[in-house]
PDB file of C-alpha atoms in Angstrom:
ATOM      1  CA  MET L1143      15.446 -17.486  26.528  1.00 44.00           C
ATOM      2  CA  ALA L1144      17.793 -15.690  24.170  1.00 54.00           C
ATOM      3  CA  ASP L1145      17.045 -12.287  22.715  1.00 59.00           C
ATOM      4  CA  PHE L1146      17.111 -12.184  18.941  1.00 77.00           C
ATOM      5  CA  ASP L1147      17.752  -9.202  16.666  1.00 80.00           C
ATOM      6  CA  ALA L1148      15.369  -6.283  16.975  1.00 88.00           C
ATOM      7  CA  VAL L1149      12.572  -5.799  14.465  1.00 95.00           C
ATOM      8  CA  THR L1150      12.687  -2.277  13.038  1.00 95.00           C
ATOM      9  CA  LYS L1151      11.144  -2.498   9.555  1.00 97.00           C
ATOM     10  CA  ALA L1152       7.655  -3.166   8.267  1.00 98.00           C
ATOM     11  CA  VAL L1153       6.583  -4.402   4.842  1.00 98.00           C
ATOM     12  CA  VAL L1154       3.076  -3.625   3.577  1.00 97.00           C
ATOM     13  CA  PRO L1155       2.061  -5.517   0.422  1.00 95.00           C
ATOM     14  CA  ALA L1156      -0.282  -3.256  -1.552  1.00 93.00           C
ATOM     15  CA  ALA L1157      -0.074  -4.518  -5.116  1.00 89.00           C
ATOM     16  CA  GLY L1158      -3.353  -6.436  -5.363  1.00 86.00           C
ATOM     17  CA  LEU L1159      -5.835  -5.690  -8.130  1.00 85.00           C
ATOM     18  CA  GLY L1160      -8.808  -5.262  -5.801  1.00 87.00           C
ATOM     19  CA  THR L1161     -11.182  -7.136  -8.086  1.00 89.00           C
ATOM     20  CA  ARG L1162     -13.730  -7.689  -5.303  1.00 92.00           C
ATOM     21  CA  PHE L1163     -14.430  -3.946  -5.243  1.00 93.00           C
ATOM     22  CA  LEU L1164     -14.831  -3.271  -8.942  1.00 92.00           C
ATOM     23  CA  PRO L1165     -15.698  -0.870 -10.451  1.00 93.00           C
ATOM     24  CA  ALA L1166     -14.510   1.393  -7.601  1.00 92.00           C
ATOM     25  CA  THR L1167     -11.000  -0.063  -7.794  1.00 92.00           C
ATOM     26  CA  LYS L1168     -10.632   0.353 -11.545  1.00 91.00           C
ATOM     27  CA  ALA L1169      -8.816   3.642 -10.929  1.00 90.00           C
ATOM     28  CA  THR L1170      -8.593   3.777  -7.104  1.00 92.00           C
ATOM     29  CA  PRO L1171      -6.418   1.323  -5.144  1.00 93.00           C
ATOM     30  CA  LYS L1172      -8.474  -0.776  -2.744  1.00 93.00           C
ATOM     31  CA  GLU L1173      -6.049   0.257  -0.016  1.00 94.00           C
ATOM     32  CA  MET L1174      -7.233   3.846  -0.481  1.00 95.00           C
ATOM     33  CA  LEU L1175     -10.918   3.074   0.096  1.00 95.00           C
ATOM     34  CA  PRO L1176     -11.911   5.135   3.152  1.00 95.00           C
ATOM     35  CA  ILE L1177     -12.907   3.806   6.535  1.00 96.00           C
ATOM     36  CA  VAL L1178     -15.178   6.783   7.200  1.00 96.00           C
ATOM     37  CA  ASP L1179     -12.658   9.505   6.291  1.00 95.00           C
ATOM     38  CA  LYS L1180      -9.253   7.831   6.449  1.00 96.00           C
ATOM     39  CA  PRO L1181      -7.942   5.295   3.913  1.00 96.00           C
ATOM     40  CA  ALA L1182      -7.450   1.772   5.208  1.00 95.00           C
ATOM     41  CA  ILE L1183      -3.739   1.822   4.391  1.00 96.00           C
ATOM     42  CA  GLN L1184      -3.158   4.691   6.830  1.00 97.00           C
ATOM     43  CA  TYR L1185      -4.530   2.630   9.719  1.00 97.00           C
ATOM     44  CA  VAL L1186      -2.028  -0.096   8.806  1.00 97.00           C
ATOM     45  CA  VAL L1187       0.916   2.304   8.786  1.00 97.00           C
ATOM     46  CA  GLU L1188      -0.228   3.800  12.097  1.00 97.00           C
ATOM     47  CA  GLU L1189      -0.262   0.312  13.599  1.00 97.00           C
ATOM     48  CA  ALA L1190       3.308  -0.313  12.464  1.00 97.00           C
ATOM     49  CA  VAL L1191       4.412   3.015  13.919  1.00 97.00           C
ATOM     50  CA  SER L1192       2.698   2.331  17.253  1.00 96.00           C
ATOM     51  CA  ALA L1193       4.727  -0.890  17.464  1.00 96.00           C
ATOM     52  CA  GLY L1194       7.933   1.104  17.016  1.00 96.00           C
ATOM     53  CA  LEU L1195       8.447   0.406  13.304  1.00 97.00           C
ATOM     54  CA  LEU L1196       9.277   3.730  11.655  1.00 96.00           C
ATOM     55  CA  ASP L1197      10.771   2.271   8.453  1.00 97.00           C
ATOM     56  CA  VAL L1198       7.929   1.111   6.191  1.00 98.00           C
ATOM     57  CA  LEU L1199       8.242  -0.420   2.724  1.00 98.00           C
ATOM     58  CA  MET L1200       5.155  -0.451   0.507  1.00 97.00           C
ATOM     59  CA  VAL L1201       5.096  -3.128  -2.178  1.00 96.00           C
ATOM     60  CA  THR L1202       2.901  -1.522  -4.821  1.00 94.00           C
ATOM     61  CA  GLY L1203       1.893  -2.101  -8.416  1.00 89.00           C
ATOM     62  CA  LYS L1204       0.490  -0.336 -11.424  1.00 85.00           C
ATOM     63  CA  ASN L1205      -2.147   2.350 -10.737  1.00 84.00           C
ATOM     64  CA  LYS L1206      -1.087   2.657  -7.069  1.00 90.00           C
ATOM     65  CA  ARG L1207       0.476   6.105  -7.317  1.00 92.00           C
ATOM     66  CA  SER L1208      -2.243   7.641  -5.148  1.00 94.00           C
ATOM     67  CA  ILE L1209      -0.864   5.673  -2.183  1.00 95.00           C
ATOM     68  CA  GLU L1210       2.461   7.465  -2.558  1.00 95.00           C
ATOM     69  CA  ASP L1211       0.682  10.789  -2.978  1.00 95.00           C
ATOM     70  CA  HIS L1212      -1.317  10.231   0.203  1.00 96.00           C
ATOM     71  CA  PHE L1213       1.836   9.808   2.292  1.00 96.00           C
ATOM     72  CA  ASP L1214       3.563  12.763   0.624  1.00 95.00           C
ATOM     73  CA  ARG L1215       3.195  16.474   1.336  1.00 93.00           C
ATOM     74  CA  ALA L1216       0.408  18.342  -0.495  1.00 93.00           C
ATOM     75  CA  VAL L1217       1.834  21.847  -0.564  1.00 94.00           C
ATOM     76  CA  GLU L1218      -0.983  23.612  -2.440  1.00 94.00           C
ATOM     77  CA  LEU L1219      -3.670  22.003  -0.286  1.00 95.00           C
ATOM     78  CA  GLU L1220      -1.763  22.838   2.892  1.00 94.00           C
ATOM     79  CA  GLU L1221      -1.379  26.457   1.826  1.00 94.00           C
ATOM     80  CA  ALA L1222      -5.099  26.708   1.043  1.00 96.00           C
ATOM     81  CA  LEU L1223      -6.081  25.258   4.419  1.00 95.00           C
ATOM     82  CA  GLU L1224      -3.611  27.500   6.227  1.00 93.00           C
ATOM     83  CA  ALA L1225      -5.004  30.568   4.438  1.00 95.00           C
ATOM     84  CA  LYS L1226      -8.512  29.591   5.571  1.00 93.00           C
ATOM     85  CA  GLY L1227      -7.338  29.157   9.140  1.00 94.00           C
ATOM     86  CA  ASP L1228      -8.412  25.493   9.065  1.00 93.00           C
ATOM     87  CA  GLY L1229      -5.967  24.119  11.607  1.00 95.00           C
ATOM     88  CA  ASP L1230      -7.749  20.787  12.038  1.00 93.00           C
ATOM     89  CA  GLY L1231      -7.823  20.139   8.307  1.00 94.00           C
ATOM     90  CA  LEU L1232      -4.174  21.138   7.992  1.00 95.00           C
ATOM     91  CA  SER L1233      -3.183  18.725  10.747  1.00 95.00           C
ATOM     92  CA  GLN L1234      -5.088  15.859   9.121  1.00 94.00           C
ATOM     93  CA  VAL L1235      -3.490  16.512   5.740  1.00 95.00           C
ATOM     94  CA  ARG L1236       0.038  16.667   7.170  1.00 95.00           C
ATOM     95  CA  GLU L1237      -0.320  13.648   9.451  1.00 95.00           C
ATOM     96  CA  PRO L1238       0.254  10.861   6.862  1.00 95.00           C
ATOM     97  CA  ALA L1239       3.514  12.426   5.655  1.00 95.00           C
ATOM     98  CA  ASP L1240       4.846  12.673   9.207  1.00 94.00           C
ATOM     99  CA  LEU L1241       4.030   9.139  10.344  1.00 95.00           C
ATOM    100  CA  ALA L1242       7.134   7.238   9.227  1.00 95.00           C
ATOM    101  CA  THR L1243       9.861   6.953   6.627  1.00 96.00           C
ATOM    102  CA  LEU L1244       8.086   5.425   3.643  1.00 97.00           C
ATOM    103  CA  HIS L1245       9.779   3.517   0.834  1.00 97.00           C
ATOM    104  CA  TYR L1246       8.252   1.963  -2.273  1.00 97.00           C
ATOM    105  CA  VAL L1247       9.020  -0.937  -4.574  1.00 96.00           C
ATOM    106  CA  ARG L1248       6.858  -2.274  -7.386  1.00 94.00           C
ATOM    107  CA  GLN L1249       5.763  -5.854  -7.812  1.00 92.00           C
ATOM    108  CA  GLY L1250       5.868  -6.183 -11.589  1.00 83.00           C
ATOM    109  CA  ALA L1251       3.116  -8.796 -11.830  1.00 80.00           C
ATOM    110  CA  PRO L1252       0.527 -10.133  -9.365  1.00 76.00           C
ATOM    111  CA  ARG L1253       2.284 -13.399  -8.531  1.00 82.00           C
ATOM    112  CA  GLY L1254       1.035 -13.851  -4.994  1.00 89.00           C
ATOM    113  CA  LEU L1255       1.744 -12.680  -1.458  1.00 93.00           C
ATOM    114  CA  GLY L1256       4.948 -14.706  -1.262  1.00 94.00           C
ATOM    115  CA  HIS L1257       6.323 -12.956  -4.326  1.00 94.00           C
ATOM    116  CA  ALA L1258       5.292  -9.561  -2.933  1.00 95.00           C
ATOM    117  CA  VAL L1259       7.256 -10.301   0.247  1.00 96.00           C
ATOM    118  CA  LEU L1260      10.218 -11.423  -1.861  1.00 96.00           C
ATOM    119  CA  CYS L1261      10.207  -7.975  -3.480  1.00 96.00           C
ATOM    120  CA  ALA L1262      11.247  -6.596  -0.073  1.00 97.00           C
ATOM    121  CA  LYS L1263      14.477  -8.598   0.086  1.00 96.00           C
ATOM    122  CA  GLN L1264      16.860  -5.821  -0.929  1.00 96.00           C
ATOM    123  CA  HIS L1265      15.309  -3.319   1.474  1.00 97.00           C
ATOM    124  CA  VAL L1266      15.025  -5.642   4.467  1.00 96.00           C
ATOM    125  CA  GLY L1267      18.386  -7.385   4.140  1.00 94.00           C
ATOM    126  CA  ASP L1268      19.364  -9.909   6.807  1.00 93.00           C
ATOM    127  CA  HIS L1269      16.959  -8.699   9.480  1.00 94.00           C
ATOM    128  CA  ALA L1270      13.618  -9.907  10.745  1.00 96.00           C
ATOM    129  CA  PHE L1271      10.710  -7.711   9.679  1.00 98.00           C
ATOM    130  CA  ALA L1272       6.993  -7.286  10.212  1.00 98.00           C
ATOM    131  CA  CYS L1273       4.531  -7.821   7.383  1.00 98.00           C
ATOM    132  CA  LEU L1274       1.089  -6.202   7.611  1.00 98.00           C
ATOM    133  CA  LEU L1275      -1.719  -6.895   5.153  1.00 95.00           C
ATOM    134  CA  GLY L1276      -4.093  -4.043   4.439  1.00 88.00           C
ATOM    135  CA  ASP L1277      -7.238  -6.195   4.367  1.00 88.00           C
ATOM    136  CA  ASP L1278      -6.995  -6.759   8.127  1.00 92.00           C
ATOM    137  CA  LEU L1279      -7.261  -3.839  10.520  1.00 96.00           C
ATOM    138  CA  ILE L1280      -6.380  -4.457  14.160  1.00 96.00           C
ATOM    139  CA  ASP L1281      -7.930  -2.196  16.761  1.00 94.00           C
ATOM    140  CA  HIS L1282      -5.361   0.240  18.142  1.00 93.00           C
ATOM    141  CA  ARG L1283      -6.328  -0.817  21.669  1.00 93.00           C
ATOM    142  CA  ASP L1284      -5.136  -4.375  20.990  1.00 94.00           C
ATOM    143  CA  GLU L1285      -1.359  -4.283  20.655  1.00 94.00           C
ATOM    144  CA  LEU L1286      -1.038  -7.460  18.623  1.00 97.00           C
ATOM    145  CA  LEU L1287       2.047  -6.490  16.643  1.00 97.00           C
ATOM    146  CA  LYS L1288       3.972  -5.456  19.747  1.00 97.00           C
ATOM    147  CA  ARG L1289       3.211  -8.833  21.291  1.00 97.00           C
ATOM    148  CA  MET L1290       4.361 -10.642  18.153  1.00 97.00           C
ATOM    149  CA  ILE L1291       7.652  -8.749  18.179  1.00 97.00           C
ATOM    150  CA  GLU L1292       8.117  -9.742  21.836  1.00 96.00           C
ATOM    151  CA  VAL L1293       7.543 -13.398  20.942  1.00 96.00           C
ATOM    152  CA  ARG L1294      10.076 -13.172  18.110  1.00 96.00           C
ATOM    153  CA  GLY L1295      12.575 -11.695  20.577  1.00 94.00           C
ATOM    154  CA  ALA L1296      12.101 -14.640  22.928  1.00 93.00           C
ATOM    155  CA  TYR L1297      11.839 -17.571  20.515  1.00 94.00           C
ATOM    156  CA  GLY L1298      13.478 -16.435  17.280  1.00 94.00           C
ATOM    157  CA  GLY L1299      12.206 -17.610  13.930  1.00 95.00           C
ATOM    158  CA  SER L1300       8.926 -16.255  12.613  1.00 97.00           C
ATOM    159  CA  VAL L1301       5.659 -15.394  14.337  1.00 98.00           C
ATOM    160  CA  ILE L1302       2.177 -15.395  12.815  1.00 98.00           C
ATOM    161  CA  ALA L1303      -1.100 -14.065  14.163  1.00 97.00           C
ATOM    162  CA  LEU L1304      -3.808 -16.707  14.601  1.00 97.00           C
ATOM    163  CA  MET L1305      -7.502 -16.142  15.194  1.00 96.00           C
ATOM    164  CA  GLU L1306     -10.143 -18.808  15.774  1.00 94.00           C
ATOM    165  CA  VAL L1307     -12.828 -18.867  13.067  1.00 93.00           C
ATOM    166  CA  PRO L1308     -15.941 -20.999  12.508  1.00 92.00           C
ATOM    167  CA  ARG L1309     -15.160 -24.295  10.812  1.00 89.00           C
ATOM    168  CA  GLU L1310     -17.143 -23.371   7.718  1.00 88.00           C
ATOM    169  CA  GLN L1311     -14.885 -20.329   7.161  1.00 89.00           C
ATOM    170  CA  VAL L1312     -11.482 -22.032   7.275  1.00 88.00           C
ATOM    171  CA  SER L1313     -11.375 -22.317   3.471  1.00 88.00           C
ATOM    172  CA  LEU L1314     -10.950 -18.523   3.333  1.00 86.00           C
ATOM    173  CA  TYR L1315      -7.658 -18.590   5.250  1.00 87.00           C
ATOM    174  CA  GLY L1316      -4.401 -20.332   5.797  1.00 86.00           C
ATOM    175  CA  CYS L1317      -4.839 -22.633   8.810  1.00 92.00           C
ATOM    176  CA  ALA L1318      -2.298 -23.865  11.340  1.00 94.00           C
ATOM    177  CA  ALA L1319      -1.627 -27.104  13.182  1.00 93.00           C
ATOM    178  CA  ILE L1320      -0.442 -26.014  16.622  1.00 95.00           C
ATOM    179  CA  GLU L1321       1.106 -27.258  19.851  1.00 95.00           C
ATOM    180  CA  PRO L1322       0.900 -25.426  23.210  1.00 95.00           C
ATOM    181  CA  THR L1323       3.830 -23.706  24.888  1.00 95.00           C
ATOM    182  CA  ALA L1324       4.304 -22.534  28.451  1.00 95.00           C
ATOM    183  CA  GLU L1325       2.593 -19.232  27.505  1.00 96.00           C
ATOM    184  CA  ASP L1326      -1.190 -19.185  27.164  1.00 95.00           C
ATOM    185  CA  ASP L1327      -1.244 -16.978  24.072  1.00 96.00           C
ATOM    186  CA  VAL L1328       1.730 -18.558  22.266  1.00 97.00           C
ATOM    187  CA  VAL L1329       1.745 -21.820  20.308  1.00 97.00           C
ATOM    188  CA  ARG L1330       4.294 -23.707  18.219  1.00 97.00           C
ATOM    189  CA  VAL L1331       3.168 -24.064  14.612  1.00 96.00           C
ATOM    190  CA  THR L1332       3.847 -27.526  13.233  1.00 95.00           C
ATOM    191  CA  ASP L1333       2.065 -27.248   9.890  1.00 93.00           C
ATOM    192  CA  LEU L1334       0.263 -24.729   7.685  1.00 91.00           C
ATOM    193  CA  VAL L1335      -2.301 -25.320   4.950  1.00 88.00           C
ATOM    194  CA  GLU L1336      -3.448 -22.599   2.545  1.00 85.00           C
ATOM    195  CA  LYS L1337      -7.256 -22.359   2.263  1.00 86.00           C
ATOM    196  CA  PRO L1338      -8.098 -25.953   3.141  1.00 87.00           C
ATOM    197  CA  SER L1339     -11.572 -27.466   2.994  1.00 88.00           C
ATOM    198  CA  PRO L1340     -13.246 -27.764   6.412  1.00 89.00           C
ATOM    199  CA  GLU L1341     -12.559 -31.504   6.336  1.00 87.00           C
ATOM    200  CA  GLU L1342      -8.833 -31.022   5.626  1.00 87.00           C
ATOM    201  CA  ALA L1343      -8.169 -28.108   7.983  1.00 88.00           C
ATOM    202  CA  PRO L1344      -5.725 -28.976  10.788  1.00 90.00           C
ATOM    203  CA  SER L1345      -7.543 -26.621  13.200  1.00 92.00           C
ATOM    204  CA  ASN L1346      -9.918 -23.664  13.424  1.00 92.00           C
ATOM    205  CA  TRP L1347      -6.984 -21.303  14.006  1.00 95.00           C
ATOM    206  CA  ALA L1348      -6.642 -19.145  10.907  1.00 94.00           C
ATOM    207  CA  VAL L1349      -3.708 -16.993   9.868  1.00 94.00           C
ATOM    208  CA  ILE L1350      -4.696 -13.336   9.793  1.00 94.00           C
ATOM    209  CA  GLY L1351      -2.708 -10.590   8.121  1.00 94.00           C
ATOM    210  CA  ARG L1352       0.081  -9.964  10.622  1.00 97.00           C
ATOM    211  CA  TYR L1353       3.498 -11.616  10.483  1.00 98.00           C
ATOM    212  CA  VAL L1354       6.940 -11.155  11.980  1.00 98.00           C
ATOM    213  CA  ILE L1355       9.255 -12.990   9.619  1.00 97.00           C
ATOM    214  CA  ASP L1356      12.821 -14.251   9.772  1.00 97.00           C
ATOM    215  CA  PRO L1357      14.945 -13.172   6.785  1.00 96.00           C
ATOM    216  CA  ALA L1358      15.526 -16.842   5.935  1.00 96.00           C
ATOM    217  CA  VAL L1359      12.129 -16.615   4.267  1.00 97.00           C
ATOM    218  CA  PHE L1360      13.714 -14.984   1.212  1.00 97.00           C
ATOM    219  CA  GLU L1361      15.851 -18.002   0.380  1.00 95.00           C
ATOM    220  CA  VAL L1362      12.813 -20.236   0.828  1.00 95.00           C
ATOM    221  CA  LEU L1363      10.572 -18.041  -1.334  1.00 95.00           C
ATOM    222  CA  GLU L1364      13.154 -18.024  -4.118  1.00 94.00           C
ATOM    223  CA  ASN L1365      12.816 -21.806  -4.225  1.00 92.00           C
ATOM    224  CA  THR L1366       9.069 -22.085  -3.595  1.00 86.00           C
ATOM    225  CA  PRO L1367       7.071 -23.099  -6.688  1.00 82.00           C
ATOM    226  CA  PRO L1368       3.666 -21.565  -7.341  1.00 80.00           C
ATOM    227  CA  GLY L1369       0.985 -23.135  -5.172  1.00 73.00           C
ATOM    228  CA  ARG L1370      -2.742 -22.519  -4.799  1.00 75.00           C
ATOM    229  CA  GLY L1371      -4.027 -20.177  -7.500  1.00 73.00           C
ATOM    230  CA  ASN L1372      -0.717 -20.601  -9.369  1.00 76.00           C
ATOM    231  CA  GLU L1373       0.765 -17.991  -7.041  1.00 82.00           C
ATOM    232  CA  ILE L1374       3.797 -18.065  -4.765  1.00 90.00           C
ATOM    233  CA  GLN L1375       2.253 -18.489  -1.334  1.00 89.00           C
ATOM    234  CA  LEU L1376       3.806 -17.056   1.826  1.00 93.00           C
ATOM    235  CA  THR L1377       2.027 -19.842   3.721  1.00 91.00           C
ATOM    236  CA  ASP L1378       4.072 -22.459   1.843  1.00 91.00           C
ATOM    237  CA  ALA L1379       7.351 -20.733   2.726  1.00 94.00           C
ATOM    238  CA  LEU L1380       6.384 -20.438   6.399  1.00 95.00           C
ATOM    239  CA  ARG L1381       5.461 -24.113   6.397  1.00 94.00           C
ATOM    240  CA  THR L1382       9.044 -24.880   5.368  1.00 95.00           C
ATOM    241  CA  LEU L1383      10.449 -22.626   8.094  1.00 96.00           C
ATOM    242  CA  ALA L1384       8.195 -24.290  10.689  1.00 94.00           C
ATOM    243  CA  GLY L1385      10.242 -27.452  10.338  1.00 91.00           C
ATOM    244  CA  ARG L1386      13.599 -25.758  10.882  1.00 93.00           C
ATOM    245  CA  GLY L1387      15.644 -24.877  13.933  1.00 91.00           C
ATOM    246  CA  THR L1388      16.729 -21.377  14.906  1.00 89.00           C
ATOM    247  CA  ASP L1389      20.057 -21.829  13.107  1.00 88.00           C
ATOM    248  CA  GLN L1390      18.158 -22.162   9.809  1.00 90.00           C
ATOM    249  CA  GLY L1391      15.513 -19.468  10.252  1.00 90.00           C
ATOM    250  CA  GLY L1392      12.936 -21.504  12.142  1.00 88.00           C
ATOM    251  CA  PRO L1393      10.785 -22.280  13.944  1.00 96.00           C
ATOM    252  CA  VAL L1394       7.352 -20.650  13.532  1.00 97.00           C
ATOM    253  CA  HIS L1395       5.238 -19.631  16.520  1.00 97.00           C
ATOM    254  CA  GLY L1396       1.734 -18.253  16.620  1.00 97.00           C
ATOM    255  CA  VAL L1397       0.160 -15.612  18.835  1.00 98.00           C
ATOM    256  CA  LEU L1398      -3.458 -16.494  19.594  1.00 98.00           C
ATOM    257  CA  PHE L1399      -5.344 -13.269  19.028  1.00 97.00           C
ATOM    258  CA  ARG L1400      -8.718 -12.804  20.717  1.00 95.00           C
ATOM    259  CA  GLY L1401      -9.005  -9.060  20.232  1.00 93.00           C
ATOM    260  CA  ARG L1402     -10.774  -6.758  17.794  1.00 94.00           C
ATOM    261  CA  ARG L1403     -10.102  -7.319  14.089  1.00 95.00           C
ATOM    262  CA  TYR L1404     -11.830  -5.596  11.205  1.00 94.00           C
ATOM    263  CA  ASP L1405     -11.920  -7.306   7.816  1.00 89.00           C
ATOM    264  CA  THR L1406     -12.037  -5.026   4.763  1.00 92.00           C
ATOM    265  CA  GLY L1407     -11.343  -7.722   2.175  1.00 88.00           C
ATOM    266  CA  ASN L1408     -14.877  -7.977   0.793  1.00 90.00           C
ATOM    267  CA  LYS L1409     -17.842  -5.638   0.394  1.00 94.00           C
ATOM    268  CA  LEU L1410     -19.961  -6.930   3.259  1.00 95.00           C
ATOM    269  CA  ASP L1411     -17.166  -6.921   5.831  1.00 94.00           C
ATOM    270  CA  TYR L1412     -15.973  -3.547   4.553  1.00 95.00           C
ATOM    271  CA  LEU L1413     -19.429  -2.081   5.204  1.00 96.00           C
ATOM    272  CA  ARG L1414     -19.485  -3.624   8.679  1.00 96.00           C
ATOM    273  CA  THR L1415     -16.109  -2.058   9.404  1.00 96.00           C
ATOM    274  CA  VAL L1416     -17.227   1.408   8.317  1.00 97.00           C
ATOM    275  CA  VAL L1417     -20.334   1.164  10.526  1.00 97.00           C
ATOM    276  CA  GLN L1418     -18.294  -0.042  13.511  1.00 96.00           C
ATOM    277  CA  PHE L1419     -15.760   2.762  13.156  1.00 96.00           C
ATOM    278  CA  ALA L1420     -18.473   5.392  12.719  1.00 97.00           C
ATOM    279  CA  SER L1421     -20.289   4.060  15.777  1.00 97.00           C
ATOM    280  CA  GLU L1422     -17.236   4.707  17.947  1.00 95.00           C
ATOM    281  CA  ARG L1423     -16.432   8.178  16.629  1.00 95.00           C
ATOM    282  CA  PRO L1424     -17.366  10.820  19.228  1.00 96.00           C
ATOM    283  CA  ASP L1425     -17.893  13.371  16.457  1.00 96.00           C
ATOM    284  CA  LEU L1426     -20.276  11.099  14.510  1.00 97.00           C
ATOM    285  CA  ALA L1427     -21.877   8.593  16.864  1.00 97.00           C
ATOM    286  CA  PRO L1428     -24.318  11.001  18.627  1.00 97.00           C
ATOM    287  CA  GLU L1429     -26.098  11.644  15.332  1.00 97.00           C
ATOM    288  CA  PHE L1430     -25.228   8.475  13.427  1.00 97.00           C
ATOM    289  CA  MET L1431     -26.386   5.912  15.997  1.00 97.00           C
ATOM    290  CA  PRO L1432     -29.939   7.288  16.458  1.00 97.00           C
ATOM    291  CA  TRP L1433     -30.318   7.463  12.681  1.00 97.00           C
ATOM    292  CA  LEU L1434     -29.034   3.904  12.291  1.00 97.00           C
ATOM    293  CA  LYS L1435     -31.443   2.574  14.928  1.00 96.00           C
ATOM    294  CA  GLU L1436     -34.341   4.393  13.296  1.00 96.00           C
ATOM    295  CA  PHE L1437     -33.352   3.110   9.858  1.00 96.00           C
ATOM    296  CA  LEU L1438     -33.108  -0.497  11.061  1.00 95.00           C
ATOM    297  CA  ALA L1439     -36.432  -0.259  12.869  1.00 96.00           C
ATOM    298  CA  SER L1440     -38.085   0.890   9.643  1.00 95.00           C
ATOM    299  CA  ARG L1441     -36.887  -2.077   7.580  1.00 87.00           C
TER     300      ARG L1441
END
């Protein structure tokens, strides 16, 4: 199989209003809500970096300035920590600014994920890129994004991450119709449906928030009318690309992901994620887990 152009840039849409977490997100971006003591958006950037993507574009919106501040230097805070001799704190404060080269562009209005991706056109240019959604956290031990970049290098086109979900949950996701390939974890995507009813879903394989996308998507998005929710849907654009050959930006393949994914898109799953992360922290688990067991036993 041919090798296609290398993927070197990541796009992180972070312009959503976060209405599911009101009132906390009235003044604080949902992407900055902490998973124990680190904002969710930092985990996403760390994942991109671990896959070799050191050029990261954040697509932000109004009231998202704290995201930029988090990935910038905090000189006064650093000086205070240094004066106290707090080396650990100093390292944690400096780490976000040293992760990658961060760029920012604003999405003027919340017109959907497809429109947010379209905002990256000037920065990305004519190169394939990764797109990581902040609602989905992938465990650092499961190198999903690296595998997706490998698949793009072998097959061209675009690659989406697919995870099997219970039939009653398919209406929460975009779902894919798939065909097998010679590789156990790779499928050819023949159709995509955004948030179908269980009866209309082509499969139980749902699109989760990781994509490696051919630049042909920009031309498609520019001509994609608003879809579900009166928003420009990335799923609709990928559906178009799925029917094309490599000379036109297609096809679309899926990586079947059976690893560890943490959903932070709603309150209940966010709480589950915080508990899971705390339970695996060597500095917290020895005290947290006995307390949690005692608390549950008392209910």
